[in-house]
């Protein structure tokens, strides 16, 4: 019996060992690898179906896709990299690549790309110092869209679009009839990117080369650029100067004769106006020697250096850039082009006239300089264009000002990082711990080190620890971190810092950009607070009376408060558009319309946003005033009526004095909100035109999340905090609240 049990036990052990150990010649299945891809261009669901084929060919690889938006995708990528959680493969715009290369975040793929060089566009956009850091995937350029009916009505042959600058100017002059709402050409303004993307091709076609061998030199102030900008100004009297989205819509409505635009118009026009008869052509070239240059944009696939699976990531990239896969993306998306040069021979492009014309334009298209500071440099070019087109500045002066700003930016010497973010984090946590220990020690020193007291404090700390830990992690630590950052140079992309002392604050106080942003913010506050309070108080007094449908009026006036600011800003953007209701009313009343339109006019853009803010916010303060009115005793009004007081005297002698604490509260709260104005500006103007709507918070956003200088952005935030605090204290002093409290 025992022998049988022993044999059985040995058999079970041997079977278990044989089961756990792999047999000779039998390999275990490879471990499943997960790759993360962040992309912009292809629809997430479509790309997932496309990648099922890759996963079938590589069963040990699983691909996770994250769809990003063009509005905030770059910020998300950089924040993920700064947090140490980047994807394996990222789709990047060509004007971002140099910044990532300079930060050392992309893996060099020079050897891996050598067999592909002659078959793809845009290698110059992913190269630096002879090394390659990405794979061109999709490209895009611009064409001249023109309205065939407007050409015919102006006596022009629609089969012969303008091929030179002089022909373009003449065609615009003949088509332009602003009294009938018809514009010959369109010039983009009032937004960050489209102005320079439309203008620079004129300079490139005229022989301008912006980049030089010296990485600290971008040459904008040169004869070829000046000649191009001077010609560009000649087009202005026969053009609609407006934002790109508005121009696209007006062209689709048949009100613009010619515009420079991208492939997205091929989908927009049939949706808005299927009957529009239009055609596309290569961009005009200078009358003298030159080329029909256009802006070359595109997206590249880059392998992040931090990827734990570089070989598998390269296999995925090679799969995506193959012509067959890329063509599927192009056919699905319909407003991008393949980077593969021979795609023009594909049957799809042979049967599609407009997309084939875009590929033909790519032969002379020029991509922006591969420079790590290009996202910052392009802002100076946009400003130069807007100064000429909106501000009527001479081209020579505008280019000279832009060149000075560019030289100043590039002349800032590179600072060598002294410590990394991990060291800063450790120092801050140590500081938090020392603060806590010091507070506890001081308290015990005062109370005496009595054991029961210590035990009580310890038990209290245990019960409070969940809240204390949450506060320390999400409140105290970010606060201290931002304070330290405000005294440091802290590029978010690298996570490396250099302590500067008060240099950030000194630079801001001397910065003309910050002065303008602060001036716009104070003007916004001064222009919105009095009318908002007057409307709110007036509406509250009227509704407080016993009138029919009181609740209906109250709810209606409060409705904008519970509506998203983004939604309201989008609505007012339509109201302020060149063909919007406001301009329609001005036309019917026989009053002149602003040229450029409301949100593109430097003097009208900020007041237009202020009007929207007043309408959207006064309902909230009306509710506060109503609450205050309900606390005023009725017998005060009855006594005043017996004494023969008028309604105005009651309001002045009773209502206003009784509401003084509420008025102070409303003034302080509205001042804080006005100084922090941001979503309206971001949605409606993005700080333009000519920086006329750039506020302090938008300046902070631009510094922190477009230039990614978090140290300088933190200093902006703390300066705004100090200004807000001083204004609030001054308001309390004016209203005498502090004196009453002290008495």
XYZ file of C-alpha atoms in Angstrom:
743
model
C 0.000 0.000 0.000
C 2.694 2.425 1.003
C 4.863 1.332 -1.941
C 1.982 1.930 -4.318
C 1.415 5.411 -2.857
C 5.111 6.208 -3.156
C 5.168 5.170 -6.807
C 2.088 7.241 -7.483
C 3.661 10.291 -5.811
C 6.886 9.931 -7.781
C 4.887 9.579 -10.974
C 2.959 12.773 -10.295
C 6.177 14.699 -9.562
C 7.860 13.447 -12.740
C 4.767 14.289 -14.796
C 4.674 17.804 -13.344
C 8.350 18.359 -14.153
C 7.862 17.057 -17.676
C 4.838 19.337 -18.105
C 6.613 22.452 -16.855
C 9.879 21.982 -18.761
C 9.793 22.475 -22.568
C 10.552 19.410 -24.649
C 13.712 19.309 -26.775
C 13.166 20.831 -30.176
C 9.951 22.579 -29.124
C 10.238 26.369 -28.752
C 7.934 28.361 -26.509
C 5.696 30.932 -28.195
C 7.305 34.398 -28.426
C 6.178 36.953 -25.900
C 3.439 39.294 -27.136
C 4.810 42.784 -27.803
C 2.599 45.863 -27.657
C 3.484 48.897 -29.759
C 1.873 52.285 -29.227
C 1.283 54.558 -32.217
C 0.062 58.154 -31.954
C -1.247 59.559 -35.221
C -3.150 62.531 -36.643
C -3.995 61.972 -40.288
C -5.781 58.635 -40.572
C -9.050 57.885 -38.848
C -8.434 55.699 -35.805
C -11.009 53.052 -36.756
C -9.743 52.936 -40.353
C -6.104 52.650 -39.289
C -7.009 49.890 -36.838
C -8.499 47.869 -39.702
C -5.409 48.538 -41.797
C -3.106 47.381 -39.004
C -4.990 44.120 -38.583
C -3.079 43.034 -41.679
C 0.216 43.895 -39.987
C -0.765 42.004 -36.845
C -1.662 38.985 -38.972
C 1.775 39.068 -40.603
C 3.419 39.582 -37.189
C 1.324 37.579 -34.694
C 3.657 38.394 -31.794
C 2.985 42.162 -32.163
C -0.094 44.031 -31.009
C -0.570 47.686 -32.033
C -2.443 50.256 -29.975
C -3.509 53.438 -31.748
C -4.102 56.852 -30.221
C -5.847 59.453 -32.395
C -4.637 63.003 -31.791
C -6.076 66.326 -32.886
C -4.044 68.891 -34.789
C -5.113 71.559 -32.276
C -3.551 69.957 -29.191
C -1.741 66.829 -30.375
C 1.743 68.333 -30.195
C 1.184 69.391 -26.586
C 0.068 65.877 -25.685
C 3.131 64.284 -27.300
C 5.553 66.628 -25.545
C 3.860 66.276 -22.166
C 3.945 62.476 -22.550
C 7.654 62.643 -23.326
C 8.321 64.920 -20.379
C 6.394 62.491 -18.148
C 8.452 59.548 -19.423
C 5.507 57.858 -21.135
C 5.956 58.466 -24.881
C 4.648 56.226 -27.677
C 6.881 53.901 -29.671
C 5.995 55.558 -32.984
C 4.649 59.086 -33.431
C 3.348 60.922 -36.460
C 4.930 64.387 -36.485
C 4.396 67.460 -38.618
C 7.509 68.372 -40.574
C 7.939 71.704 -38.779
C 8.081 69.889 -35.410
C 10.735 67.325 -36.289
C 13.769 69.589 -35.836
C 12.718 70.437 -32.276
C 12.521 66.733 -31.386
C 15.854 66.025 -33.094
C 17.516 68.875 -31.209
C 16.153 67.510 -27.917
C 17.636 64.077 -28.669
C 14.300 62.258 -28.512
C 14.258 60.569 -31.928
C 16.225 57.501 -32.935
C 18.595 57.919 -35.864
C 17.536 55.805 -38.845
C 20.062 56.894 -41.473
C 21.092 53.374 -42.415
C 17.527 52.049 -42.383
C 16.331 54.775 -44.766
C 19.196 54.707 -47.287
C 17.368 52.402 -49.790
C 14.321 54.709 -49.742
C 15.887 58.126 -50.347
C 15.279 58.457 -54.069
C 11.689 57.224 -53.866
C 10.166 59.660 -51.313
C 9.678 63.399 -50.838
C 10.634 65.529 -47.789
C 13.887 63.899 -46.664
C 15.300 67.353 -45.938
C 12.610 67.798 -43.271
C 13.738 64.755 -41.270
C 17.487 65.264 -41.627
C 20.040 67.093 -39.511
C 23.825 67.159 -39.896
C 23.654 64.436 -42.533
C 21.660 62.078 -40.322
C 18.048 60.970 -40.798
C 15.506 60.742 -37.978
C 12.202 59.821 -39.593
C 10.301 58.340 -42.521
C 8.204 60.608 -44.805
C 4.667 59.258 -44.959
C 2.093 61.785 -46.185
C 2.586 65.129 -47.894
C 0.476 68.144 -48.706
C 0.862 71.319 -50.704
C -1.212 74.223 -52.023
C -2.743 75.026 -55.416
C -4.468 78.031 -56.934
C -8.232 77.447 -56.811
C -10.205 79.694 -59.158
C -13.897 80.219 -59.920
C -14.560 79.585 -63.624
C -17.832 81.555 -63.639
C -16.227 84.634 -62.105
C -13.396 84.345 -64.621
C -15.894 84.258 -67.480
C -17.919 87.177 -66.047
C -14.715 89.256 -65.789
C -13.818 88.597 -69.433
C -11.080 86.080 -68.569
C -10.602 82.719 -70.218
C -11.260 80.046 -67.542
C -9.100 77.598 -69.475
C -6.028 79.799 -68.997
C -5.433 80.514 -65.297
C -2.767 83.056 -64.297
C 0.722 81.635 -64.636
C 2.777 84.679 -63.581
C 2.556 87.341 -60.908
C 1.426 90.010 -63.340
C -1.323 87.767 -64.725
C -2.470 87.014 -61.159
C -2.632 90.734 -60.339
C -4.531 91.529 -63.539
C -7.035 88.714 -62.986
C -7.657 89.832 -59.400
C -8.188 93.421 -60.574
C -10.743 92.396 -63.220
C -12.724 90.075 -60.916
C -12.794 92.334 -57.850
C -16.216 93.935 -57.234
C -16.499 94.458 -53.453
C -19.722 96.478 -53.824
C -21.329 93.238 -55.069
C -19.580 91.074 -52.489
C -17.144 89.651 -55.069
C -13.418 89.570 -54.284
C -10.642 88.967 -56.792
C -8.104 87.207 -54.569
C -7.767 86.245 -50.902
C -5.000 86.981 -48.411
C -4.907 85.122 -45.114
C -4.520 87.050 -41.868
C -5.608 86.974 -38.260
C -4.269 83.497 -37.382
C -0.839 81.988 -36.616
C 0.006 79.705 -39.540
C -1.833 80.363 -42.796
C -0.391 83.889 -43.411
C 3.222 82.717 -43.691
C 2.256 79.484 -45.457
C 0.510 81.494 -48.178
C 3.160 84.208 -48.490
C 6.481 82.349 -48.329
C 5.915 80.474 -51.638
C 6.028 83.853 -53.387
C 9.444 84.440 -51.804
C 10.689 80.901 -52.468
C 9.558 81.104 -56.095
C 11.483 84.374 -56.372
C 14.707 82.651 -55.331
C 14.708 83.345 -51.576
C 16.578 80.877 -49.351
C 15.870 81.508 -45.692
C 18.214 79.011 -44.048
C 21.973 79.471 -44.016
C 24.947 77.343 -43.016
C 25.006 79.222 -39.729
C 22.339 77.617 -37.476
C 22.037 80.923 -35.626
C 21.002 82.804 -38.757
C 17.698 82.838 -40.665
C 17.797 85.420 -43.455
C 14.381 87.006 -43.951
C 15.416 90.569 -44.796
C 16.739 89.904 -48.319
C 15.860 91.379 -51.746
C 13.952 88.315 -52.985
C 11.664 88.353 -49.927
C 11.200 92.129 -50.106
C 10.234 91.938 -53.769
C 7.742 89.161 -53.025
C 6.187 91.056 -50.105
C 5.937 94.229 -52.177
C 4.060 92.321 -54.885
C 1.896 90.714 -52.212
C 0.911 94.193 -51.045
C -0.101 95.085 -54.612
C -2.679 92.287 -54.434
C -4.300 93.714 -51.292
C -6.638 96.303 -52.957
C -8.184 93.495 -54.994
C -8.313 90.886 -52.227
C -10.332 89.756 -49.263
C -8.077 89.894 -46.190
C -9.579 87.307 -43.879
C -8.911 84.105 -41.964
C -8.503 80.927 -43.947
C -11.692 79.238 -42.756
C -13.808 82.223 -43.764
C -12.092 82.446 -47.153
C -12.716 78.744 -47.825
C -16.411 79.209 -47.085
C -16.738 82.344 -49.218
C -14.938 80.692 -52.121
C -17.342 77.758 -51.921
C -20.209 80.260 -51.960
C -18.865 81.733 -55.220
C -17.771 85.091 -53.770
C -13.979 84.787 -54.153
C -12.358 84.562 -57.570
C -9.048 82.974 -56.573
C -7.528 81.534 -53.449
C -4.466 79.484 -52.510
C -5.616 76.439 -50.617
C -5.033 72.769 -49.914
C -6.698 69.485 -50.784
C -9.258 69.859 -47.994
C -11.143 72.229 -50.315
C -11.850 69.280 -52.609
C -14.137 67.880 -49.902
C -15.409 71.195 -48.528
C -16.611 72.719 -51.804
C -18.929 69.847 -52.883
C -20.426 69.792 -49.408
C -21.151 73.538 -49.276
C -21.925 74.203 -52.931
C -22.062 71.186 -55.280
C -22.929 73.480 -58.215
C -19.752 75.569 -57.989
C -17.666 75.384 -61.141
C -14.025 75.704 -60.144
C -10.639 74.581 -61.335
C -7.136 74.235 -59.891
C -3.769 75.332 -61.256
C -0.129 75.511 -60.263
C 0.813 78.603 -58.305
C 1.950 81.594 -60.416
C 5.663 82.280 -60.691
C 7.527 85.606 -60.982
C 7.527 87.295 -64.365
C 11.292 87.073 -64.454
C 13.222 83.858 -63.767
C 11.648 81.857 -60.992
C 9.602 78.795 -60.131
C 5.982 78.061 -59.304
C 6.893 77.321 -55.684
C 4.357 76.212 -53.110
C 4.369 75.329 -49.423
C 5.307 71.685 -48.824
C 3.864 70.247 -45.655
C 3.553 66.707 -44.523
C 3.675 64.121 -41.813
C 6.506 61.776 -40.962
C 6.660 58.640 -38.855
C 9.366 58.844 -36.206
C 10.736 56.191 -33.890
C 11.161 57.447 -30.355
C 14.558 56.742 -28.836
C 12.891 55.567 -25.626
C 10.952 52.781 -27.374
C 11.757 49.387 -25.808
C 11.000 47.660 -29.122
C 12.919 49.524 -31.865
C 13.109 46.621 -34.322
C 9.387 45.904 -34.149
C 8.620 49.620 -34.397
C 10.719 49.857 -37.567
C 8.793 46.917 -39.029
C 5.557 48.784 -38.308
C 6.832 52.005 -39.911
C 8.006 50.159 -43.015
C 4.577 48.575 -43.301
C 2.774 51.922 -43.067
C 4.923 53.778 -45.605
C 4.566 51.084 -48.251
C 2.795 52.480 -51.295
C -0.182 50.111 -51.025
C -0.916 51.027 -47.394
C -0.294 54.728 -47.961
C -2.646 54.784 -50.943
C -5.400 53.272 -48.812
C -4.941 56.123 -46.322
C -4.992 58.680 -49.162
C -8.174 57.248 -50.703
C -9.895 57.167 -47.329
C -8.799 60.625 -46.181
C -8.956 62.362 -49.612
C -7.077 65.480 -48.546
C -3.554 64.128 -48.160
C -1.026 62.828 -50.672
C 1.492 59.980 -50.497
C 5.159 60.840 -49.980
C 6.023 58.103 -52.496
C 7.075 59.916 -55.688
C 5.850 57.346 -58.210
C 2.341 57.445 -56.767
C 1.483 59.879 -59.557
C 1.436 56.845 -61.843
C -1.167 55.128 -59.689
C -4.525 54.628 -61.514
C -6.238 56.589 -58.730
C -4.351 59.775 -59.640
C -4.652 59.156 -63.357
C -8.428 59.296 -62.945
C -8.465 62.166 -60.407
C -7.570 65.517 -61.996
C -7.242 67.704 -58.893
C -5.224 65.259 -56.727
C -2.873 64.662 -59.675
C -2.341 68.412 -59.949
C -1.346 68.495 -56.270
C 1.272 65.807 -56.904
C 2.586 67.819 -59.858
C 2.890 70.882 -57.616
C 4.990 68.849 -55.141
C 7.823 68.881 -57.701
C 8.441 72.603 -56.981
C 7.062 72.763 -53.435
C 9.421 73.901 -50.676
C 9.324 72.813 -47.043
C 10.147 75.286 -44.251
C 13.689 75.387 -42.835
C 14.643 72.464 -40.606
C 15.341 74.496 -37.520
C 14.478 73.621 -33.902
C 13.083 77.116 -33.331
C 10.990 77.267 -36.498
C 7.650 77.119 -34.602
C 8.757 80.315 -32.839
C 10.361 81.918 -35.916
C 7.278 81.534 -38.093
C 5.378 83.851 -35.739
C 7.670 86.731 -36.757
C 6.983 86.072 -40.449
C 3.235 86.026 -39.814
C 3.539 89.320 -37.961
C 5.499 90.899 -40.833
C 2.827 89.829 -43.331
C 0.011 91.145 -41.116
C 1.828 94.431 -40.497
C 1.859 95.013 -44.250
C -1.611 93.679 -45.053
C -3.501 94.981 -42.025
C -1.299 97.628 -40.441
C -0.206 99.259 -43.743
C 3.434 99.100 -42.667
C 5.961 99.469 -45.527
C 7.380 96.051 -46.488
C 10.945 97.211 -45.849
C 10.142 98.172 -42.267
C 8.086 95.040 -41.588
C 10.886 92.743 -42.789
C 13.504 94.719 -40.890
C 11.482 94.441 -37.667
C 11.001 90.709 -38.212
C 14.708 90.204 -38.877
C 15.627 92.021 -35.667
C 13.245 89.802 -33.683
C 14.585 86.652 -35.365
C 18.204 87.642 -34.720
C 17.431 88.394 -31.088
C 15.808 84.994 -30.591
C 18.603 83.081 -32.312
C 21.322 85.037 -30.510
C 20.280 83.731 -27.111
C 23.181 81.538 -26.152
C 22.404 77.911 -25.435
C 22.363 77.270 -21.724
C 23.923 74.058 -20.494
C 21.513 72.167 -18.216
C 22.731 71.910 -14.644
C 20.278 69.448 -13.175
C 17.493 67.204 -14.376
C 13.834 67.085 -13.397
C 14.327 63.994 -11.229
C 16.754 65.879 -8.987
C 14.339 68.808 -8.779
C 11.531 66.433 -7.784
C 13.650 64.912 -5.024
C 14.579 68.334 -3.674
C 10.928 69.424 -3.594
C 9.758 66.293 -1.788
C 12.563 66.705 0.735
C 11.481 70.321 1.199
C 7.857 69.266 1.783
C 8.977 66.732 4.391
C 11.171 69.292 6.154
C 8.301 71.793 6.237
C 5.996 69.200 7.786
C 8.601 68.147 10.390
C 9.362 71.787 11.220
C 5.691 72.649 11.747
C 5.240 69.584 13.962
C 8.369 70.403 15.967
C 7.353 74.034 16.506
C 3.915 72.973 17.642
C 5.317 70.428 20.131
C 7.836 72.944 21.360
C 5.026 75.301 22.283
C 2.778 72.652 23.823
C 5.548 70.643 25.470
C 6.509 67.144 24.505
C 3.785 65.409 26.434
C 3.377 61.814 25.332
C -0.463 61.867 25.265
C -0.385 64.986 23.110
C 2.028 63.323 20.719
C -0.173 60.263 20.574
C -3.242 62.429 19.924
C -1.436 64.280 17.137
C -0.260 61.022 15.628
C -3.753 59.567 15.605
C -5.119 62.792 14.149
C -2.486 62.625 11.432
C -3.443 59.021 10.625
C -7.080 59.990 10.127
C -6.148 63.039 8.057
C -3.459 61.255 6.027
C -5.676 60.456 2.971
C -6.513 64.125 2.521
C -2.997 65.276 3.424
C -1.397 62.903 0.933
C -3.822 63.970 -1.803
C -3.196 67.630 -1.043
C 0.584 67.134 -0.944
C 0.617 65.188 -4.214
C -1.826 67.254 -6.267
C -1.731 70.611 -4.498
C 1.412 71.377 -2.549
C 3.919 69.632 -4.805
C 2.706 71.254 -8.080
C 2.641 74.616 -6.311
C 6.206 74.312 -5.048
C 7.345 72.836 -8.357
C 5.916 75.766 -10.289
C 7.525 78.243 -7.877
C 10.931 76.659 -8.402
C 10.346 76.487 -12.170
C 9.592 80.204 -12.258
C 13.201 80.793 -11.179
C 14.597 78.351 -13.738
C 14.993 77.776 -17.448
C 12.851 74.675 -17.861
C 12.279 73.395 -21.429
C 9.486 70.860 -21.098
C 10.716 68.793 -24.049
C 13.976 67.795 -22.338
C 12.951 68.020 -18.690
C 16.271 69.705 -17.900
C 16.567 72.866 -15.837
C 18.988 75.662 -15.144
C 18.520 77.914 -12.131
C 18.313 81.574 -13.209
C 17.293 83.375 -10.051
C 14.987 86.296 -10.827
C 16.038 86.440 -14.483
C 12.665 85.170 -15.772
C 10.841 87.913 -13.868
C 13.321 90.566 -15.036
C 12.953 89.420 -18.649
C 9.167 89.559 -18.405
C 9.160 93.027 -16.892
C 11.364 94.189 -19.789
C 9.463 92.218 -22.437
C 7.454 94.286 -24.911
C 5.256 91.252 -25.644
C 4.345 90.901 -21.967
C 3.679 94.640 -21.697
C 1.268 94.451 -24.658
C -0.439 91.358 -23.260
C -0.832 93.025 -19.868
C -2.176 96.183 -21.497
C -4.740 94.171 -23.468
C -5.764 92.320 -20.303
C -6.242 95.502 -18.266
C -8.140 97.097 -21.163
C -10.350 94.010 -21.322
C -11.057 94.202 -17.584
C -11.707 97.951 -17.616
C -13.998 97.635 -20.630
C -16.062 94.679 -19.411
C -16.469 95.160 -15.658
C -18.546 98.410 -15.630
C -21.043 97.438 -18.391
C -21.368 93.883 -17.064
C -22.141 95.139 -13.565
C -24.545 97.769 -14.894
C -26.447 95.219 -16.982
C -26.466 92.666 -14.174
C -27.679 95.137 -11.561
C -30.267 96.651 -13.905
C -31.639 93.230 -14.855
C -31.704 92.153 -11.196
C -33.647 95.270 -10.124
C -36.196 94.806 -12.926
C -36.668 91.083 -12.282
C -36.894 91.681 -8.539
C -40.111 93.552 -9.103
C -43.336 91.578 -9.240
C -43.608 91.153 -13.001
C -45.214 88.397 -15.086
C -42.998 85.484 -16.198
C -40.322 86.493 -13.698
C -38.765 83.017 -13.598
C -38.733 82.827 -17.395
C -36.748 86.047 -17.712
C -34.408 84.942 -14.964
C -33.743 81.579 -16.610
C -33.327 83.115 -20.066
C -30.754 85.663 -18.916
C -28.887 82.993 -16.966
C -28.812 80.523 -19.890
C -25.531 81.827 -21.443
C -23.798 81.224 -18.100
C -24.446 77.478 -18.233
C -23.484 77.286 -21.920
C -19.912 76.384 -22.813
C -17.722 79.407 -23.495
C -16.319 77.578 -26.528
C -19.814 77.163 -27.957
C -20.638 80.839 -27.399
C -17.299 81.933 -28.892
C -17.925 79.778 -31.966
C -21.395 81.317 -32.332
C -20.021 84.858 -32.118
C -17.285 83.997 -34.610
C -20.076 83.299 -37.095
C -21.912 86.506 -36.113
C -18.738 88.530 -36.747
C -17.894 86.838 -40.074
C -17.868 88.937 -43.281
C -21.224 87.459 -44.340
C -22.593 87.072 -40.806
C -25.791 88.582 -39.368
C -24.059 91.667 -37.950
C -22.698 92.737 -41.339
C -26.035 91.883 -42.949
C -27.795 94.258 -40.541
C -25.230 96.962 -41.290
C -25.878 96.502 -45.013
C -29.636 96.830 -44.566
C -29.163 99.931 -42.425
C -26.848 101.476 -45.014
C -23.953 101.604 -42.560
C -20.345 100.806 -43.509
C -18.859 97.423 -42.613
C -15.406 97.184 -41.076
C -12.617 96.278 -43.477
C -10.989 93.928 -42.575
C -13.830 92.223 -40.720
C -14.441 92.408 -36.988
C -12.056 89.693 -35.784
C -9.298 90.563 -38.281
C -9.305 94.303 -37.604
C -6.589 95.186 -35.038
C -8.740 97.850 -33.365
C -12.022 95.924 -33.372
C -10.953 92.363 -32.560
C -10.552 92.824 -28.792
C -13.714 94.968 -28.349
C -15.612 92.290 -30.290
C -14.487 89.653 -27.808
C -15.375 91.995 -24.950
C -18.935 92.342 -26.251
C -19.272 88.578 -26.324
C -17.916 88.305 -22.781
C -20.370 90.901 -21.449
C -23.342 89.116 -23.007
C -22.209 85.702 -21.796
C -21.376 86.620 -18.196
C -23.763 89.272 -16.882
C -26.456 86.667 -16.115
C -24.283 85.108 -13.415
C -23.794 88.404 -11.615
C -27.495 89.154 -12.018
C -28.242 86.099 -9.849
C -25.833 87.365 -7.190
C -27.480 90.777 -7.175
C -30.899 89.155 -6.938
C -29.734 87.277 -3.856
C -28.541 90.557 -2.365
C -31.818 92.349 -3.175
C -33.777 89.645 -1.368
C -31.881 90.446 1.850
C -32.879 94.139 1.913
C -35.788 94.696 4.354
C -38.973 95.909 2.656
C -39.730 98.303 5.515
C -36.827 100.498 4.380
C -38.548 101.073 1.042
C -41.923 101.557 2.752
C -40.482 104.221 5.064
C -38.841 105.959 2.119
C -42.128 105.914 0.191
C -43.927 107.541 3.144
C -41.246 110.252 3.112
C -41.976 110.839 -0.583
C -38.761 109.373 -2.003
C -38.664 108.713 -5.756
C -37.614 105.407 -7.297
C -34.219 106.826 -8.130
C -33.751 108.083 -4.574
C -34.719 104.661 -3.181
C -32.218 103.011 -5.475
C -29.452 105.461 -4.648
C -30.050 105.826 -0.881
C -31.190 102.299 0.007
C -30.431 99.715 -2.660
C -26.839 100.668 -3.477
C -25.641 101.076 0.151
C -27.278 97.797 1.142
C -25.695 96.005 -1.812
C -22.196 97.320 -1.184
C -20.786 93.966 0.086
C -22.344 92.173 -2.894
C -21.018 94.813 -5.290
C -17.522 94.372 -3.867
C -17.785 90.602 -4.219
C -18.993 90.904 -7.811
C -16.285 93.429 -8.723
C -13.517 91.278 -7.251
C -14.793 88.048 -8.824
C -15.345 89.656 -12.218
C -11.912 91.296 -12.085
C -10.306 87.914 -11.444
C -12.276 86.353 -14.314
C -11.404 89.234 -16.659
C -7.707 89.038 -15.882
C -7.830 85.302 -16.650
C -9.646 85.616 -19.994
C -8.444 82.842 -22.281
C -10.935 80.448 -23.974
C -12.626 83.263 -25.906
C -9.288 84.421 -27.304
C -8.131 80.887 -28.107
C -11.342 80.101 -29.981
C -11.977 83.366 -31.797
C -8.604 84.933 -32.671
C -5.690 82.907 -31.212
C -4.122 86.157 -30.077
C -4.284 87.830 -33.498
C -4.377 89.905 -35.543
C -0.955 91.445 -34.960
C -1.182 90.263 -31.355
C -4.079 92.676 -30.755
C -6.011 90.148 -28.637
C -3.117 88.471 -26.873
C -3.843 88.552 -23.132
C -1.635 87.546 -20.208
C -3.122 84.056 -19.895
C -2.877 83.503 -23.657
C 0.739 84.687 -23.440
C 1.242 82.128 -20.659
C -0.340 79.400 -22.811
C 1.774 80.359 -25.811
C 4.964 80.382 -23.740
C 4.260 77.138 -21.915
C 2.443 75.002 -24.481
C 3.688 76.292 -27.832
C 7.249 77.315 -26.990
C 7.332 74.821 -24.077
C 9.320 77.138 -21.809
C 7.621 76.155 -18.570
C 9.902 78.225 -16.351
C 9.038 81.472 -18.110
C 5.352 80.471 -18.240
C 5.361 79.874 -14.476
C 6.824 83.335 -13.951
C 4.003 84.783 -16.077
C 1.469 82.995 -13.873
C 2.930 84.322 -10.642
C 3.191 87.861 -11.966
C -0.490 87.650 -12.897
C -1.259 86.362 -9.398
C 0.537 89.331 -7.830
C -1.279 91.797 -10.107
C -4.643 90.192 -9.323
C -3.929 90.267 -5.583
C -2.941 93.948 -5.652
C -6.046 94.917 -7.633
C -8.300 92.951 -5.268
C -6.749 94.632 -2.221
C -7.129 98.031 -3.885
C -10.811 97.332 -4.612
C -11.412 96.330 -0.988
C -9.678 99.510 0.125
C -11.816 101.645 -2.190
C -15.027 100.073 -0.944
C -13.845 100.428 2.673
C -14.636 96.832 3.550
C -11.388 96.251 5.390
C -11.922 99.342 7.558
C -15.411 98.211 8.570
C -14.135 94.763 9.455
C -11.335 96.154 11.614
C -13.747 98.395 13.459
